[in-house]
Amino acid sequence: MVVDDNSPDGTATRVRTLQAEFHDSLFLLERKGKQGLGTAYIHGFKWALEKDYEFIFEMDADFSHNPNDLIRLYNACKRDEADVAIGSRYITGVNVVNWPMNRVLMSWLASRYVRFVTGMDIEDTTAGYVCYKREVLEAIDLDKIQFVGYAFQIEMKFKAYLLKYKIVEVPVIFTDRTRGTSKMSGAIISEAVFGVIKMKLKSLFNRIKV
């Protein structure tokens, strides 16, 4: 399933072309305007749950996430009985290609910050390459996810953490795309910095319903 928010890079057109060859296994959901990363994933999650998939993955469609690693995330859940398997850039050092040093430092420090605030023992808290068992997504009230930017990744992991699901990290190499531009913005950074604190405080006072 590819969720496309009217992307100017021709993603939807390319997917429609490939659907002629993979009509039983490649699906496209087109949305008008930029509705945010988080809502795109939630649309995809709900679609997968309706189709009764047992293992549900999220990943970037620009090959920043290597499709060959899908089987490793799957095995972590299916064979090793994890509930959530994260394709981690930082579990074995820093495994990032094509990022400038300031972006690497920002990402790594963000994960340090999230670990400190939330208490989650996860090295790559902002990772977007994840395999969920369906029961995890069924247990989380997806309609109450608050974040729409990259902090969405943090919130999903924190929800699973609060529910005591087994979360593991699988080392992967993240290779950033050489075309296109980053969607990072001041608003997204602010959402992550202040939203994480608010999220943690709500959990401490039992005001968060997962």
Tab-separated table of C-alpha atoms in Angstrom:
chain	number	residue	atom	x	y	z
A	1	MET	CA	0.000	0.000	0.000
A	2	VAL	CA	1.408	3.367	-1.068
A	3	VAL	CA	-0.176	6.453	0.493
A	4	ASP	CA	0.406	9.526	-1.657
A	5	ASP	CA	-0.514	13.073	-0.644
A	6	ASN	CA	-0.505	14.562	-4.136
A	7	SER	CA	3.277	14.272	-4.296
A	8	PRO	CA	4.869	16.340	-7.090
A	9	ASP	CA	7.501	13.674	-7.794
A	10	GLY	CA	5.145	11.459	-9.802
A	11	THR	CA	4.825	8.719	-7.175
A	12	ALA	CA	1.144	8.040	-7.846
A	13	THR	CA	1.667	7.857	-11.609
A	14	ARG	CA	4.519	5.388	-11.181
A	15	VAL	CA	2.474	3.216	-8.832
A	16	ARG	CA	-0.489	3.148	-11.217
A	17	THR	CA	1.843	1.987	-13.977
A	18	LEU	CA	3.220	-0.820	-11.811
A	19	GLN	CA	-0.261	-1.893	-10.735
A	20	ALA	CA	-0.807	-3.352	-14.186
A	21	GLU	CA	1.903	-5.891	-13.349
A	22	PHE	CA	1.229	-6.257	-9.614
A	23	HIS	CA	-2.528	-5.702	-9.516
A	24	ASP	CA	-3.094	-8.209	-6.685
A	25	SER	CA	-0.326	-6.952	-4.404
A	26	LEU	CA	0.236	-3.238	-5.045
A	27	PHE	CA	-2.331	-0.728	-3.830
A	28	LEU	CA	-2.543	3.053	-3.935
A	29	LEU	CA	-4.319	5.500	-1.667
A	30	GLU	CA	-4.301	9.060	-3.007
A	31	ARG	CA	-5.147	11.959	-0.731
A	32	LYS	CA	-5.594	15.615	-1.592
A	33	GLY	CA	-3.136	18.078	-0.114
A	34	LYS	CA	-0.481	17.567	2.538
A	35	GLN	CA	-2.211	16.002	5.521
A	36	GLY	CA	0.902	14.938	7.386
A	37	LEU	CA	3.085	11.879	7.777
A	38	GLY	CA	1.186	10.561	10.773
A	39	THR	CA	-2.248	10.598	9.166
A	40	ALA	CA	-0.831	8.884	6.071
A	41	TYR	CA	0.468	6.000	8.156
A	42	ILE	CA	-2.764	5.775	10.135
A	43	HIS	CA	-4.728	5.491	6.882
A	44	GLY	CA	-2.392	2.693	5.836
A	45	PHE	CA	-2.633	0.927	9.196
A	46	LYS	CA	-6.428	0.987	9.156
A	47	TRP	CA	-6.477	-0.348	5.607
A	48	ALA	CA	-4.147	-3.217	6.576
A	49	LEU	CA	-6.213	-4.069	9.652
A	50	GLU	CA	-9.375	-4.194	7.546
A	51	LYS	CA	-7.612	-6.614	5.189
A	52	ASP	CA	-6.692	-8.893	8.136
A	53	TYR	CA	-2.924	-8.728	7.682
A	54	GLU	CA	-1.070	-10.312	10.602
A	55	PHE	CA	2.132	-8.273	10.261
A	56	ILE	CA	1.980	-4.636	9.202
A	57	PHE	CA	5.026	-2.668	8.075
A	58	GLU	CA	5.728	1.019	7.632
A	59	MET	CA	8.591	2.319	5.527
A	60	ASP	CA	9.648	5.137	3.223
A	61	ALA	CA	8.899	4.515	-0.448
A	62	ASP	CA	12.033	6.245	-1.751
A	63	PHE	CA	14.397	3.334	-0.946
A	64	SER	CA	15.895	5.112	2.047
A	65	HIS	CA	14.745	1.929	3.743
A	66	ASN	CA	16.164	-1.131	2.006
A	67	PRO	CA	13.338	-3.563	1.087
A	68	ASN	CA	15.771	-6.444	1.667
A	69	ASP	CA	15.526	-5.708	5.393
A	70	LEU	CA	11.792	-6.438	5.470
A	71	ILE	CA	12.415	-10.153	6.040
A	72	ARG	CA	14.653	-9.370	9.014
A	73	LEU	CA	11.964	-7.258	10.659
A	74	TYR	CA	9.405	-9.951	9.905
A	75	ASN	CA	11.587	-12.653	11.436
A	76	ALA	CA	12.063	-10.569	14.573
A	77	CYS	CA	8.291	-10.625	15.082
A	78	LYS	CA	7.389	-14.032	13.658
A	79	ARG	CA	10.352	-16.143	14.749
A	80	ASP	CA	11.720	-14.222	17.724
A	81	GLU	CA	8.287	-13.240	19.048
A	82	ALA	CA	8.722	-9.481	19.209
A	83	ASP	CA	5.556	-7.422	19.018
A	84	VAL	CA	7.252	-4.436	17.391
A	85	ALA	CA	10.476	-4.630	15.356
A	86	ILE	CA	12.275	-1.369	14.596
A	87	GLY	CA	14.725	-0.977	11.728
A	88	SER	CA	17.291	0.872	13.823
A	89	ARG	CA	19.955	3.246	12.542
A	90	TYR	CA	21.657	3.541	15.921
A	91	ILE	CA	21.559	0.151	17.658
A	92	THR	CA	25.062	-0.690	16.360
A	93	GLY	CA	26.558	2.785	16.121
A	94	VAL	CA	25.479	5.263	13.447
A	95	ASN	CA	24.399	3.632	10.174
A	96	VAL	CA	23.306	6.532	7.990
A	97	VAL	CA	24.409	7.322	4.422
A	98	ASN	CA	24.050	10.650	2.545
A	99	TRP	CA	23.133	12.757	5.549
A	100	PRO	CA	25.220	15.832	6.442
A	101	MET	CA	26.799	15.668	9.889
A	102	ASN	CA	24.403	18.241	11.365
A	103	ARG	CA	21.398	16.126	10.335
A	104	VAL	CA	22.974	12.985	11.804
A	105	LEU	CA	23.673	14.778	15.073
A	106	MET	CA	20.162	16.243	15.216
A	107	SER	CA	18.577	12.830	14.681
A	108	TRP	CA	20.852	11.039	17.151
A	109	LEU	CA	20.432	13.718	19.819
A	110	ALA	CA	16.664	13.644	19.298
A	111	SER	CA	16.646	9.949	20.138
A	112	ARG	CA	18.798	10.635	23.218
A	113	TYR	CA	16.329	13.298	24.291
A	114	VAL	CA	13.313	11.038	23.794
A	115	ARG	CA	14.963	8.194	25.724
A	116	PHE	CA	15.690	10.557	28.608
A	117	VAL	CA	12.188	12.025	28.776
A	118	THR	CA	10.134	8.868	28.187
A	119	GLY	CA	12.322	6.190	29.735
A	120	MET	CA	12.038	3.993	26.642
A	121	ASP	CA	15.064	1.745	26.153
A	122	ILE	CA	15.138	2.342	22.404
A	123	GLU	CA	18.166	3.662	20.524
A	124	ASP	CA	16.280	4.890	17.441
A	125	THR	CA	13.065	6.410	18.741
A	126	THR	CA	12.334	8.335	15.534
A	127	ALA	CA	12.828	5.397	13.147
A	128	GLY	CA	10.234	5.066	10.399
A	129	TYR	CA	11.003	1.474	9.369
A	130	VAL	CA	8.863	-0.695	11.633
A	131	CYS	CA	6.988	-3.999	11.710
A	132	TYR	CA	3.960	-4.252	13.990
A	133	LYS	CA	1.979	-7.313	14.911
A	134	ARG	CA	-1.643	-6.520	14.183
A	135	GLU	CA	-2.654	-6.843	17.861
A	136	VAL	CA	-0.414	-3.880	18.694
A	137	LEU	CA	-2.195	-1.607	16.231
A	138	GLU	CA	-5.558	-2.962	17.349
A	139	ALA	CA	-4.711	-2.108	20.970
A	140	ILE	CA	-3.695	1.472	20.159
A	141	ASP	CA	-6.534	3.918	19.553
A	142	LEU	CA	-5.265	5.256	16.234
A	143	ASP	CA	-7.915	7.976	16.192
A	144	LYS	CA	-6.319	9.517	19.283
A	145	ILE	CA	-2.790	9.769	17.911
A	146	GLN	CA	-1.921	13.441	18.297
A	147	PHE	CA	1.237	13.985	16.275
A	148	VAL	CA	1.220	14.375	12.507
A	149	GLY	CA	4.933	15.035	11.852
A	150	TYR	CA	7.966	12.909	12.613
A	151	ALA	CA	6.962	12.880	16.296
A	152	PHE	CA	4.283	10.426	15.168
A	153	GLN	CA	7.005	7.776	15.164
A	154	ILE	CA	7.836	8.556	18.789
A	155	GLU	CA	4.200	8.500	19.873
A	156	MET	CA	3.519	5.111	18.296
A	157	LYS	CA	6.519	3.554	20.028
A	158	PHE	CA	5.567	5.164	23.338
A	159	LYS	CA	2.021	3.809	23.084
A	160	ALA	CA	3.367	0.286	22.491
A	161	TYR	CA	5.833	0.766	25.361
A	162	LEU	CA	3.050	1.800	27.772
A	163	LEU	CA	1.074	-1.277	26.751
A	164	LYS	CA	4.072	-3.474	27.684
A	165	TYR	CA	4.578	-4.884	24.203
A	166	LYS	CA	7.955	-6.412	23.386
A	167	ILE	CA	9.925	-3.943	21.252
A	168	VAL	CA	13.199	-4.947	19.592
A	169	GLU	CA	15.625	-3.135	17.308
A	170	VAL	CA	17.091	-4.685	14.167
A	171	PRO	CA	20.188	-2.933	12.768
A	172	VAL	CA	19.685	-1.432	9.299
A	173	ILE	CA	21.550	1.019	7.096
A	174	PHE	CA	19.546	4.121	6.208
A	175	THR	CA	20.520	5.600	2.830
A	176	ASP	CA	18.959	8.997	2.293
A	177	ARG	CA	17.530	9.792	-1.123
A	178	THR	CA	19.668	11.837	-3.475
A	179	ARG	CA	16.654	13.575	-5.037
A	180	GLY	CA	13.923	15.650	-3.474
A	181	THR	CA	13.992	17.778	-0.348
A	182	SER	CA	13.566	17.083	3.334
A	183	LYS	CA	10.145	17.718	4.926
A	184	MET	CA	11.781	18.755	8.211
A	185	SER	CA	10.597	22.133	9.457
A	186	GLY	CA	10.610	24.273	12.572
A	187	ALA	CA	7.018	23.288	13.330
A	188	ILE	CA	7.874	19.600	13.119
A	189	ILE	CA	10.874	20.036	15.427
A	190	SER	CA	8.769	22.029	17.904
A	191	GLU	CA	6.089	19.347	17.865
A	192	ALA	CA	8.681	16.745	18.793
A	193	VAL	CA	10.505	18.746	21.482
A	194	PHE	CA	7.479	20.020	23.400
A	195	GLY	CA	5.083	17.251	22.443
A	196	VAL	CA	7.279	14.553	23.964
A	197	ILE	CA	7.266	16.328	27.328
A	198	LYS	CA	3.486	16.741	27.226
A	199	MET	CA	3.061	13.107	26.206
A	200	LYS	CA	5.192	11.905	29.117
A	201	LEU	CA	3.418	14.118	31.655
A	202	LYS	CA	0.031	12.829	30.524
A	203	SER	CA	1.214	9.258	30.997
A	204	LEU	CA	2.474	10.023	34.511
A	205	PHE	CA	-0.894	11.381	35.547
A	206	ASN	CA	-2.770	8.542	33.856
A	207	ARG	CA	-4.552	10.924	31.539
A	208	ILE	CA	-3.457	9.111	28.418
A	209	LYS	CA	-5.676	6.436	26.962
A	210	VAL	CA	-3.794	4.178	24.604
